[in-house]
Coordinates of C-alpha atoms and ligand atoms in Angstrom, one line a residue:
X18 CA 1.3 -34.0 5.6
X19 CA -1.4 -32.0 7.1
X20 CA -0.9 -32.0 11.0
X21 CA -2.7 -30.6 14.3
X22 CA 0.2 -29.2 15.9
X23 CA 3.9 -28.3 15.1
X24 CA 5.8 -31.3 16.6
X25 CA 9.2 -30.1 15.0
X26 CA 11.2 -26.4 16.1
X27 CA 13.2 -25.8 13.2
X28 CA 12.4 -25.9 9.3
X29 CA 13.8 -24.7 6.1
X30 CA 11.3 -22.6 5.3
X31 CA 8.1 -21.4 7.0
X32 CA 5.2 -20.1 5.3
X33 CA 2.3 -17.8 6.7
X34 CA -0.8 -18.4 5.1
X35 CA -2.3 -21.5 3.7
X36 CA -4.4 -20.2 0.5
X37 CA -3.9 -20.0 -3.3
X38 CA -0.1 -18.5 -2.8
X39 CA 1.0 -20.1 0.8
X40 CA -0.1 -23.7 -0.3
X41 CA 0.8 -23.6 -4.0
X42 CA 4.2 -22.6 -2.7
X43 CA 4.2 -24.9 -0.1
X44 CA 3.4 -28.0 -2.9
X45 CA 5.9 -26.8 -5.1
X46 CA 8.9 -27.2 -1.9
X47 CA 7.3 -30.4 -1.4
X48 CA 8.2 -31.1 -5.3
X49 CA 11.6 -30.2 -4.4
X50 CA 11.8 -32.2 -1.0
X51 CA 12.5 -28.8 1.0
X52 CA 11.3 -29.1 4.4
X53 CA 8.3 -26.4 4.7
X54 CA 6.2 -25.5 7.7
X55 CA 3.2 -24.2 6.4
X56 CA 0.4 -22.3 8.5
X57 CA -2.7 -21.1 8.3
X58 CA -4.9 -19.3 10.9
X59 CA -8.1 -20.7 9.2
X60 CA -9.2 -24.9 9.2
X61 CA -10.8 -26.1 6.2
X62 CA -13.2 -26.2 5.1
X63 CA -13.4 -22.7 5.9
X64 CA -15.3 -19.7 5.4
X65 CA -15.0 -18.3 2.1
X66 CA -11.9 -15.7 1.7
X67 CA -13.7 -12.5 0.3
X68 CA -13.2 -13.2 -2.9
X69 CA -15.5 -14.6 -5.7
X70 CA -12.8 -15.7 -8.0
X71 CA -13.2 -16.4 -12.3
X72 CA -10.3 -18.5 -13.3
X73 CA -9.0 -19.2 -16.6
X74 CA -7.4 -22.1 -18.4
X75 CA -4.0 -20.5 -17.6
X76 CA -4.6 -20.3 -14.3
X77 CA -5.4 -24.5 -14.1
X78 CA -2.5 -25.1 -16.1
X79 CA -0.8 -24.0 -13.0
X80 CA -2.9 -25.9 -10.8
X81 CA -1.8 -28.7 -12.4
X82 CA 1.5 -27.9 -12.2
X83 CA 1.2 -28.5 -8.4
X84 CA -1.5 -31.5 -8.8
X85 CA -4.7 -29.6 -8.1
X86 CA -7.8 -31.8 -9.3
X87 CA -10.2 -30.0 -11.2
X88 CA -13.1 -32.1 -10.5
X89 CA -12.4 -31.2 -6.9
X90 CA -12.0 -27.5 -7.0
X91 CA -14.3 -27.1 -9.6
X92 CA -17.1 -29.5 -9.1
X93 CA -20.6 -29.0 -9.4
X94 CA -19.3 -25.9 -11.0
X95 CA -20.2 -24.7 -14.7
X96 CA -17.8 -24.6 -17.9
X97 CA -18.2 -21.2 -19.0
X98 CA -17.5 -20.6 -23.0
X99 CA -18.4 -16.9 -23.6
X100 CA -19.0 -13.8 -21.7
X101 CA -21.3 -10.7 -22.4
X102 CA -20.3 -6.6 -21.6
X103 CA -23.2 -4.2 -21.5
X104 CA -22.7 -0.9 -21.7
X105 CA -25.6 0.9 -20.2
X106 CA -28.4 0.4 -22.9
X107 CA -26.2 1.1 -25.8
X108 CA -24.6 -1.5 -26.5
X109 CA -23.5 -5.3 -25.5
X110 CA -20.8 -7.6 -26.8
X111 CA -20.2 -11.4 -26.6
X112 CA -16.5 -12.6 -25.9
X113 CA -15.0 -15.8 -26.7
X114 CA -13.1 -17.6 -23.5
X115 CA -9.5 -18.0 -24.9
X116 CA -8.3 -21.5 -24.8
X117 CA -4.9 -21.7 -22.7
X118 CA -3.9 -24.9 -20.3
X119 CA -5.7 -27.2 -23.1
X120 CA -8.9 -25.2 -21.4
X121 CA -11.4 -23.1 -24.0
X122 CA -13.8 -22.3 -20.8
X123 CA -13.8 -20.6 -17.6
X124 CA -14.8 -21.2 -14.3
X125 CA -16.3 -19.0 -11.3
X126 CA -14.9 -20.9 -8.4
X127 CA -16.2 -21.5 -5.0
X128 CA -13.2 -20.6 -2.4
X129 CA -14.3 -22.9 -0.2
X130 CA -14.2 -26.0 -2.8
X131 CA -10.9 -24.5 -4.1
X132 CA -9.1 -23.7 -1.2
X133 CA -9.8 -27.0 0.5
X134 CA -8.5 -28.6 -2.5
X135 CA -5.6 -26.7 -3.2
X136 CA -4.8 -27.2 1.2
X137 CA -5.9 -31.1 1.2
X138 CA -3.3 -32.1 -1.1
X139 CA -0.8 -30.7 1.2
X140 CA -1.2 -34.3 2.4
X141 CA 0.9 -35.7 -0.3
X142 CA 4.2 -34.4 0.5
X143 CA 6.4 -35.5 3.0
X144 CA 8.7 -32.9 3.7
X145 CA 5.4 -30.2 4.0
X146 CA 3.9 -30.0 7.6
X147 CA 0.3 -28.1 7.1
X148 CA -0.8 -27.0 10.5
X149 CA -4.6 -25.1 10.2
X150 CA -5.8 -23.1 13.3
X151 CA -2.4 -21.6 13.8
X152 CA -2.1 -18.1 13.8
X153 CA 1.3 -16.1 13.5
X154 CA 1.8 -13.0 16.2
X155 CA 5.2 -12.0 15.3
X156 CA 8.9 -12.9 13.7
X157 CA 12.2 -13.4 15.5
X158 CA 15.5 -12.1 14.1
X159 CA 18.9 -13.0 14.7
X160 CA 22.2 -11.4 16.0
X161 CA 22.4 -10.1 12.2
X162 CA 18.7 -8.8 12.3
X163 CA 18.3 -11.4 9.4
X164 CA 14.5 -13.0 10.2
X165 CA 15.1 -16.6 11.3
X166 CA 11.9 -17.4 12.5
X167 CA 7.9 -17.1 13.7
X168 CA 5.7 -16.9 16.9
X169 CA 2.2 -18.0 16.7
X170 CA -0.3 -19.5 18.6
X171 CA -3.4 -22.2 18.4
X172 CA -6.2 -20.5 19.9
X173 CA -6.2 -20.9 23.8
X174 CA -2.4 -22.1 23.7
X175 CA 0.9 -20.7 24.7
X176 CA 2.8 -19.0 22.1
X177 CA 5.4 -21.4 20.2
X178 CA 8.2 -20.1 18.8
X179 CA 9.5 -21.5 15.8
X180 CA 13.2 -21.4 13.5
X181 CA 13.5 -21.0 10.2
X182 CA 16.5 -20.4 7.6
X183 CA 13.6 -18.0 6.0
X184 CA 9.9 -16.9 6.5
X185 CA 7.1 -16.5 4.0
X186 CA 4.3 -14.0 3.6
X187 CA 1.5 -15.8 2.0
X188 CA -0.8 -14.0 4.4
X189 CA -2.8 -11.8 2.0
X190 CA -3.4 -8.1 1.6
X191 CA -3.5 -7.1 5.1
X192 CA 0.0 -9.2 5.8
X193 CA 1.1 -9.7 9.0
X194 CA 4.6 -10.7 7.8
X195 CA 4.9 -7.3 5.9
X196 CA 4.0 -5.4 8.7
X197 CA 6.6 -7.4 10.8
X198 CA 9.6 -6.6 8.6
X199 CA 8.5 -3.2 7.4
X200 CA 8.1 -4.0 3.6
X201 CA 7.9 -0.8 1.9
X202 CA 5.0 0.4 -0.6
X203 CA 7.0 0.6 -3.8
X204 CA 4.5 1.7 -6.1
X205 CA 0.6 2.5 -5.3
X206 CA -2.4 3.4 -7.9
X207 CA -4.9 5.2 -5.2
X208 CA -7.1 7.6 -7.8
X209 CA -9.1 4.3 -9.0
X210 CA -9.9 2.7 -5.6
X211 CA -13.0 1.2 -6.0
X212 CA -15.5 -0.6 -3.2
X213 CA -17.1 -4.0 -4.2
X214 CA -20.1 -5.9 -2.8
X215 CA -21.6 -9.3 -3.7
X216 CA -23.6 -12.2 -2.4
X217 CA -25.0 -15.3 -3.9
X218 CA -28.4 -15.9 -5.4
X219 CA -30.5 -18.5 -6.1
X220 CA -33.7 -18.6 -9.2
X221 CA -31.6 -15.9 -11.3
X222 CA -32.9 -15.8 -14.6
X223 CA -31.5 -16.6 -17.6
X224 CA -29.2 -14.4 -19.2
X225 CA -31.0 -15.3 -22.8
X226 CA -32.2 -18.6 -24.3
X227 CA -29.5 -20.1 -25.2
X228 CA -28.9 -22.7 -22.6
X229 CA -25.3 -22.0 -21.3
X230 CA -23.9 -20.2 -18.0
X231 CA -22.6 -16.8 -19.4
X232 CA -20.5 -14.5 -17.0
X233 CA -23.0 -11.5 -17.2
X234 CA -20.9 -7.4 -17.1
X235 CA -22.9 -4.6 -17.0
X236 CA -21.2 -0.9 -16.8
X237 CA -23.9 1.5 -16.2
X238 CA -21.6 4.3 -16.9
X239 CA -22.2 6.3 -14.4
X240 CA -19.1 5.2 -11.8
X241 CA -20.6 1.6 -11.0
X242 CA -20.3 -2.3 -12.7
X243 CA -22.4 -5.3 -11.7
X244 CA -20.9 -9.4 -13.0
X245 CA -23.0 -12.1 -12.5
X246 CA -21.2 -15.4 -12.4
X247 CA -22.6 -18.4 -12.4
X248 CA -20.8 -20.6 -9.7
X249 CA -20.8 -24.1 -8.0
X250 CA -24.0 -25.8 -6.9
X251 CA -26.2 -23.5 -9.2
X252 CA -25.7 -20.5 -7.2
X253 CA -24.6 -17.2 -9.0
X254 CA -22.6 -15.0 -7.6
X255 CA -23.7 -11.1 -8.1
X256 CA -21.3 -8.1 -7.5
X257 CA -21.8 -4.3 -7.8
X258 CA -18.6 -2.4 -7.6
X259 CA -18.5 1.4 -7.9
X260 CA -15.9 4.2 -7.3
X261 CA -14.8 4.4 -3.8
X262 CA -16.7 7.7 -2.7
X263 CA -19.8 7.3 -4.7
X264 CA -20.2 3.9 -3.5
X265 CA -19.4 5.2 0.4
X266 CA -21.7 8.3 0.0
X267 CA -24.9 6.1 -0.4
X268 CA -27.4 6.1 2.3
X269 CA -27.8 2.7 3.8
X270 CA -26.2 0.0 5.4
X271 CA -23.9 -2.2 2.6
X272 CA -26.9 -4.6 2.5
X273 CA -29.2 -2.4 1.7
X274 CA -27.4 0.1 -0.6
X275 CA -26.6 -3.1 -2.9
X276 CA -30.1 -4.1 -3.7
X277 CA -30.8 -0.4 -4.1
X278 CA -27.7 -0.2 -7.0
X279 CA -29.2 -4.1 -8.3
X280 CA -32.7 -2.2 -8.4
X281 CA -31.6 1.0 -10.2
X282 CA -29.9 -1.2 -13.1
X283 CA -33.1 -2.7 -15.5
X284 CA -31.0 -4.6 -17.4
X285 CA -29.2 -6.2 -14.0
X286 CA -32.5 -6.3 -11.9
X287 CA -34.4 -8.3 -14.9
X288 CA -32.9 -11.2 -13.9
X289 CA -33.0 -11.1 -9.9
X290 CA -36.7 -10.0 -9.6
X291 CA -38.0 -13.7 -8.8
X292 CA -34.3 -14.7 -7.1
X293 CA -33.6 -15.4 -3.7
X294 CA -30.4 -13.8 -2.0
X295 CA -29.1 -17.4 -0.3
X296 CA -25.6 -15.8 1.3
X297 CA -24.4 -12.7 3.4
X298 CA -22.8 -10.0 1.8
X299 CA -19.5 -10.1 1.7
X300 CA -17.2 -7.1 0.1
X301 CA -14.5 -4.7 0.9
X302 CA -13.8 -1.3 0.6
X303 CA -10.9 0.7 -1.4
X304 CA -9.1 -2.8 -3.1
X305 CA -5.6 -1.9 -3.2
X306 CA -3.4 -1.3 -6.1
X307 CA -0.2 -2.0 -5.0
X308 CA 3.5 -3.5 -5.4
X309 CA 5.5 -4.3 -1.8
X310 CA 9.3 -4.8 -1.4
X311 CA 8.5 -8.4 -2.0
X312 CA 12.4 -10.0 -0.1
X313 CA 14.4 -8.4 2.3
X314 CA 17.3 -10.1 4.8
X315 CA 15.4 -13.9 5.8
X316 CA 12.1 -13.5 4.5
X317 CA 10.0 -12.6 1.1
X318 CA 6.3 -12.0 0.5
X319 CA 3.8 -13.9 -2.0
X320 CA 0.4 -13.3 -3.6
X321 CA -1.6 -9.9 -2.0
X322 CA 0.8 -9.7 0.6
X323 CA 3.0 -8.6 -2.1
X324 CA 1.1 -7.7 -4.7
X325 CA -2.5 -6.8 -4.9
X326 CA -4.7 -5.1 -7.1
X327 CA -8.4 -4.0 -8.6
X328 CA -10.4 -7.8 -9.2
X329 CA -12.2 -6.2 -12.5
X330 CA -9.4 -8.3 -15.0
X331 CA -9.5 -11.6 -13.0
X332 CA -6.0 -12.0 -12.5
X333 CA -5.4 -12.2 -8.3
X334 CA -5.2 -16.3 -8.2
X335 CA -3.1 -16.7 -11.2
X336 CA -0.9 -13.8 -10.1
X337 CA -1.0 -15.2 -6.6
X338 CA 0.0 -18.9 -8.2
X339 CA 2.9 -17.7 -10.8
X340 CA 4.7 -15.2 -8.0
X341 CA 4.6 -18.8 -5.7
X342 CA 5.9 -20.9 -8.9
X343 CA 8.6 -17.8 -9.2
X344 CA 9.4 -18.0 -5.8
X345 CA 9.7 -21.5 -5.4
X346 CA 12.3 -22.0 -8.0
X347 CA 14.7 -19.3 -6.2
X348 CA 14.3 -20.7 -3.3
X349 CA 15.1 -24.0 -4.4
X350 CA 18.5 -22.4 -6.4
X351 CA 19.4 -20.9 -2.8
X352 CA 19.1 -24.2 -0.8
X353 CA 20.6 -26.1 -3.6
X354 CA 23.6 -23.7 -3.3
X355 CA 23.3 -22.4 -7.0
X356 CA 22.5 -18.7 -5.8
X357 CA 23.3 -16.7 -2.4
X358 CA 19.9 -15.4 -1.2
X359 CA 20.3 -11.7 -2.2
X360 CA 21.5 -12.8 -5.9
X361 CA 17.7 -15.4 -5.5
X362 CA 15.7 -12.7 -4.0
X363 CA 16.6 -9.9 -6.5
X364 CA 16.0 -12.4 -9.1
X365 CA 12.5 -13.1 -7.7
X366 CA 12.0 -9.8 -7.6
X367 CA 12.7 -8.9 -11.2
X368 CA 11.2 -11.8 -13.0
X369 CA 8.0 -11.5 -11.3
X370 CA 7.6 -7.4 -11.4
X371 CA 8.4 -8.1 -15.3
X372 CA 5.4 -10.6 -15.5
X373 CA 2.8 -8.5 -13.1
X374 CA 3.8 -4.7 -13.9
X375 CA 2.1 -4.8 -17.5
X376 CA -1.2 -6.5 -16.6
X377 CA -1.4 -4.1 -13.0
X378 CA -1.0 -1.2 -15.9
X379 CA -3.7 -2.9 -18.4
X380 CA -5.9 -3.2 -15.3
X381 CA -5.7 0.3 -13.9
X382 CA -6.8 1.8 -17.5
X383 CA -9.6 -0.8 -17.8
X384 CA -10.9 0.7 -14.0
X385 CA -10.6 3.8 -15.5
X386 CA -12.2 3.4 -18.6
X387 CA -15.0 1.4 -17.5
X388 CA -15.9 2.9 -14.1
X389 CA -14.4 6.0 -13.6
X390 CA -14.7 7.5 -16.8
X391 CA -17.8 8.9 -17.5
X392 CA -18.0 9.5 -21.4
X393 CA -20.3 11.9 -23.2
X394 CA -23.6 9.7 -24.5
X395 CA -22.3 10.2 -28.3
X396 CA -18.6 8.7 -27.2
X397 CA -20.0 5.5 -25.0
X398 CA -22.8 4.9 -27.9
X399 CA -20.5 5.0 -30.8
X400 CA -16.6 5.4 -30.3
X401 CA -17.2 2.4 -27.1
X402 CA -18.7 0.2 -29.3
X403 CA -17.3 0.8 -32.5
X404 CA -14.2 -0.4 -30.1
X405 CA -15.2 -3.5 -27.7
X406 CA -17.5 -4.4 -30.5
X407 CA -14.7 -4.9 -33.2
X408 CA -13.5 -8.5 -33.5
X409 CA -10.1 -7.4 -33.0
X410 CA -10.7 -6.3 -29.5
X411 CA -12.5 -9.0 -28.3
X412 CA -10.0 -11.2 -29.5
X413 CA -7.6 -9.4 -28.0
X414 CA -9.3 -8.9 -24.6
X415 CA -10.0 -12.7 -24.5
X416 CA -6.0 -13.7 -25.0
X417 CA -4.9 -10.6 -22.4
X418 CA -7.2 -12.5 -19.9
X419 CA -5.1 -16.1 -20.5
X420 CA -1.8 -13.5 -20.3
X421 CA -1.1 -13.8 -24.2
X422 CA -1.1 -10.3 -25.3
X423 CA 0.0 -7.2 -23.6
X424 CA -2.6 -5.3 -22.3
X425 CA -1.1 -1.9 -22.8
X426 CA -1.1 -3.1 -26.5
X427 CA -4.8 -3.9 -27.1
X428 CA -5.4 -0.4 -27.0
X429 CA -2.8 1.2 -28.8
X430 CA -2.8 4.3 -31.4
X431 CA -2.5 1.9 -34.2
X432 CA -4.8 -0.4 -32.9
X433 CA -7.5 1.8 -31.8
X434 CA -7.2 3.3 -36.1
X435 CA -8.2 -0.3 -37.3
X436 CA -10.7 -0.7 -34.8
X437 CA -12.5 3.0 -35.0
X438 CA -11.9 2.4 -38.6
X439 CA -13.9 -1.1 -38.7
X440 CA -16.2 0.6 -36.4
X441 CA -17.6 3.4 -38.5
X442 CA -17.0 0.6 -41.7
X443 CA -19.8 -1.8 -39.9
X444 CA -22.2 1.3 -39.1
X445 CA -21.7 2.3 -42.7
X446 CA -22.7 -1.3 -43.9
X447 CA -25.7 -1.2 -41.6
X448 CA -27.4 1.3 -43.0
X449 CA -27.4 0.2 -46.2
X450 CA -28.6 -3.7 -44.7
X451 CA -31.7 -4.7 -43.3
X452 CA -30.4 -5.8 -40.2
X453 CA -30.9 -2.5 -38.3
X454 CA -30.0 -4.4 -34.8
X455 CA -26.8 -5.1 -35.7
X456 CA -24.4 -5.0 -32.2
X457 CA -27.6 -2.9 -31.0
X458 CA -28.6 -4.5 -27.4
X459 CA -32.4 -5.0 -27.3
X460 CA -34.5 -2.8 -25.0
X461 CA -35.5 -3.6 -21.6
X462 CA -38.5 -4.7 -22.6
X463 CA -37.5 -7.3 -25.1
X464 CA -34.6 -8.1 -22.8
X465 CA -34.3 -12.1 -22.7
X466 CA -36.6 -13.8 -19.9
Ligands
FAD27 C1 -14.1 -9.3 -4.1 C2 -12.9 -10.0 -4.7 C3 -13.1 -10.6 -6.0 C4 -12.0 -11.2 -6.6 N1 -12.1 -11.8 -7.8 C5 -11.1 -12.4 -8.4 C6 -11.2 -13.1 -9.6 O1 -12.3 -13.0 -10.3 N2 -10.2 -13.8 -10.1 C7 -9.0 -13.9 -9.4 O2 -8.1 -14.6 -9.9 N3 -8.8 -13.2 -8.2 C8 -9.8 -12.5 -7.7 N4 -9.7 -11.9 -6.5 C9 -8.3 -11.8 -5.9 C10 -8.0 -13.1 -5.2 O3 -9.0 -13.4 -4.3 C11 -6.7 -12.9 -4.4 O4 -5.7 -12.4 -5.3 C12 -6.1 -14.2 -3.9 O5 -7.0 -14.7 -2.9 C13 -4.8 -14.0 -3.2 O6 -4.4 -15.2 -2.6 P1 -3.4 -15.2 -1.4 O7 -3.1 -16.6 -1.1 O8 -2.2 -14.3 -1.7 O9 -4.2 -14.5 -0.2 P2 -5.5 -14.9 0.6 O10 -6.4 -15.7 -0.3 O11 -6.0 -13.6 1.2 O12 -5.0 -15.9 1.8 C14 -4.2 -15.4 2.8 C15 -4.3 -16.4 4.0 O13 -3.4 -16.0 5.0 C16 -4.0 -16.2 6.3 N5 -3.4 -15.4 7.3 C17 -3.4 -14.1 7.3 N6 -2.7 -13.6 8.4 C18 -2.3 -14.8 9.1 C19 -1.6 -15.0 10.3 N7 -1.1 -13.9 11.0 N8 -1.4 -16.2 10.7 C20 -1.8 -17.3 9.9 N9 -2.5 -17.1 8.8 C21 -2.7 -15.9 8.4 C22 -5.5 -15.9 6.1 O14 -6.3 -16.6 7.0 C23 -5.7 -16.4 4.6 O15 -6.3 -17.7 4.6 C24 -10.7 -11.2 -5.9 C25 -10.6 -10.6 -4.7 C26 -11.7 -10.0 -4.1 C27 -11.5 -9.3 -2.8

């Protein structure tokens, strides 16, 4: 049930932080008839979280793992089949969206449909209190020094203190929680930070003529990426990310050095000319790239708290949904009796490092490929494409976004012969056909209206 104030002192478990990891955990308890205190220092609707999320069909197969409706957190918003990567003027290259969940599309959610959904079903269980405008100051330990419970506050009130057999960080990449208990940085990527800006925009144009919404990538190649992505209520949402310190050296406030990047880019800039920017920027600098201690004695840490990284492969919701779904079932095996909470808590810890370590990897080589690395013209025009461009990849980089293939695999020695061999095979064939365009991406001029 979703409540205005904590009527109760003492609960089994008490999360911090009522978004995609706090209330997906907090349903899954609920499943189990554990009796959760969940709070969030936000109401809803709120204001967006910075984040302007794609999800995948693997990622709604876990929604509806906890119930989610998708005609709630995704209405009004568009089905997306296929997705286009630019490279500069060289080259572009059409993906297929790989079908997981019983899904072949893709959405761009709106967080503030989404996490009112994923919050407003909180209602349905009985053994969940949801409390909104509640926001946590501090932990309490025991005699033991085990954590056994929360302070927090509603705004204006006296501080409540609250018991707990054990506390939750679902409180997001700046956790309070982790701060509290001192969980240690246990592994750190901080040589591909990057800074991201976007806002939402109304009249875009067209990506080309064929009718659909198409998530839009364009890699300049010289330390900077824009996405379009079409979103709820007909609004497209439009990011440029960049390397940290080129991004921070630009002159101008954020506002204004992001429609200076939009303007520099023709092939971004096309289709915003006649479009209205309809929302505030919103962004953040440095994204982390980062592991936590995710349990220690009384509590454990979800989602960014624990685990947070670069947004370029899409993967923070889902990640933030399966580390929930992980911890869920451990702590269910603890209060059922089946496991003793260090024996849960190491278990926790290893199946979830086993299921986020490859694709943190995949994604730290992708930000380095496609936005640090600044490849000679002759390497981005030819070895690139020969590359993304080859059927292999594509179908490889479509099923490592649903989590089916390995990402340190799609690019492989063996791999990267076939493709590089299929590569120079195609450019062969093409100059021996009459299609001269082939995988070419037309010039500005001719770009699609
Ligand atoms: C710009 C950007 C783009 C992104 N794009 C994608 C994408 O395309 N696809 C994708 O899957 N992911 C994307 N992500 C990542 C995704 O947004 C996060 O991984 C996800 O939001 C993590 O969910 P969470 O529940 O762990 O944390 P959050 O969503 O950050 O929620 C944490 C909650 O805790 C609350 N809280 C914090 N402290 C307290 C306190 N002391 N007391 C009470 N409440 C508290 C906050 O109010 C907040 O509501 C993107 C992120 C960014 C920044």
């Amino acid at each position: 049930m979703i409540a205005e104030t904590i009527k109760e002192t003492h609960f089994d478990v008490v999360i911090v932080g009522g978004r995609p990891a706090g209330a997906s955990l907090a349903a899954r308890l609920g499943q189990k008839g554990i009796k959760t205190l969940i709070v969030e220092r936000a109401t809803f609707p709120s204001g967006a979280a910075v984040s302007t999320p794609f999800i995948f069909g693997h990622t709604m197969a876990l929604l509806d793992e906890i119930g989610a409706n998708e005609d709630e957190y995704a209405e009004t918003t568009p089905k997306m089949r296929r997705f286009v990567l630019e490279f500069k003027d060289y080259f572009r290259t059409f993906f297929p969206v790989g079908t997981a969940g019983g899904r072949d599309y893709m959405y761009t959610v709106n967080r503030v449909k989404f996490d009112s959904c994923l919050w407003n079903q909180l209602e349905r269980f009985e053994t969940v209190t949801a409390v909104p405008n509640f926001a946590v100051t501090g932990i309490i330990k025991n005699d033991q020094g085990r954590v056994s419970g929360i302070t927090g506050r509603h705004p204006q009130q006296e501080e409540m203190t609250i018991t707990a057999d054990c506390v939750v960080g679902a409180d997001g990449r700046y956790s309070t929680i982790a701060k509290e208990v001192g969980a240690e940085i246990t592994e750190q990527r901080s040589d591909v930070d990057t800074d991201l800006f976007y806002a939402y925009w109304e009249g875009v144009a067209d990506y080309d003529d064929q009718g659909d919404a198409v998530p839009h990538i364009h890699t300049s190649i010289d330390g900077f990426s824009y996405v379009f992505m079409p979103s709820a209520d007909g609004q497209i949402s439009v990011i440029a990310q960049g390397q940290s310190d080129l991004y921070q050296a630009l002159d101008g406030s954020p506002q204004e050095v992001y429609i200076q990047l939009l303007q520099k880019q023709p092939h971004v800039w096309r289709r915003l000319k006649q479009a209205k920017q309809v929302t505030k920027l919103s962004g953040i600098r440095r994204i982390g790239n980062l592991f936590r201690q995710p349990a220690g004695p009384g509590w454990a840490l979800t989602g960014d708290a624990y685990h947070q990284k670069d947004s370029l492969d899409a993967q923070g919701i889902y990640d933030a949904l399966l580390m929930s779904k992980l911890l869920a079932e451990e702590l269910t095996a603890w209060k059922q009796g089946s496991k003793d909470w260090e024996t849960a808590m190491a278990d926790y810890e290893a199946r979830s490092y086993a299921d986020l370590k490859p694709t943190f990897d995949g994604t730290m080589e992708r930000v380095k490929r496609e936005i640090y690395d600044i490849p000679p013209e002759f390497v981005a025009k030819n070895v690139l494409r020969w590359v993304l461009t080859s059927k292999r990849y594509q179908h490889g980089f479509s099923q490592m976004l649903i989590r089916q293939v390995d990402p340190t695999s799609l690019l492989a020695p063996p791999a990267m012969v076939k493709m590089l061999g299929a590569g120079i095979g195609t450019d062969i064939k093409r100059l021996f056909s009459s299609d001269e365009n082939l995988n070419a991406m037309p010039a500005v001029e001719t770009m699609p209206q």
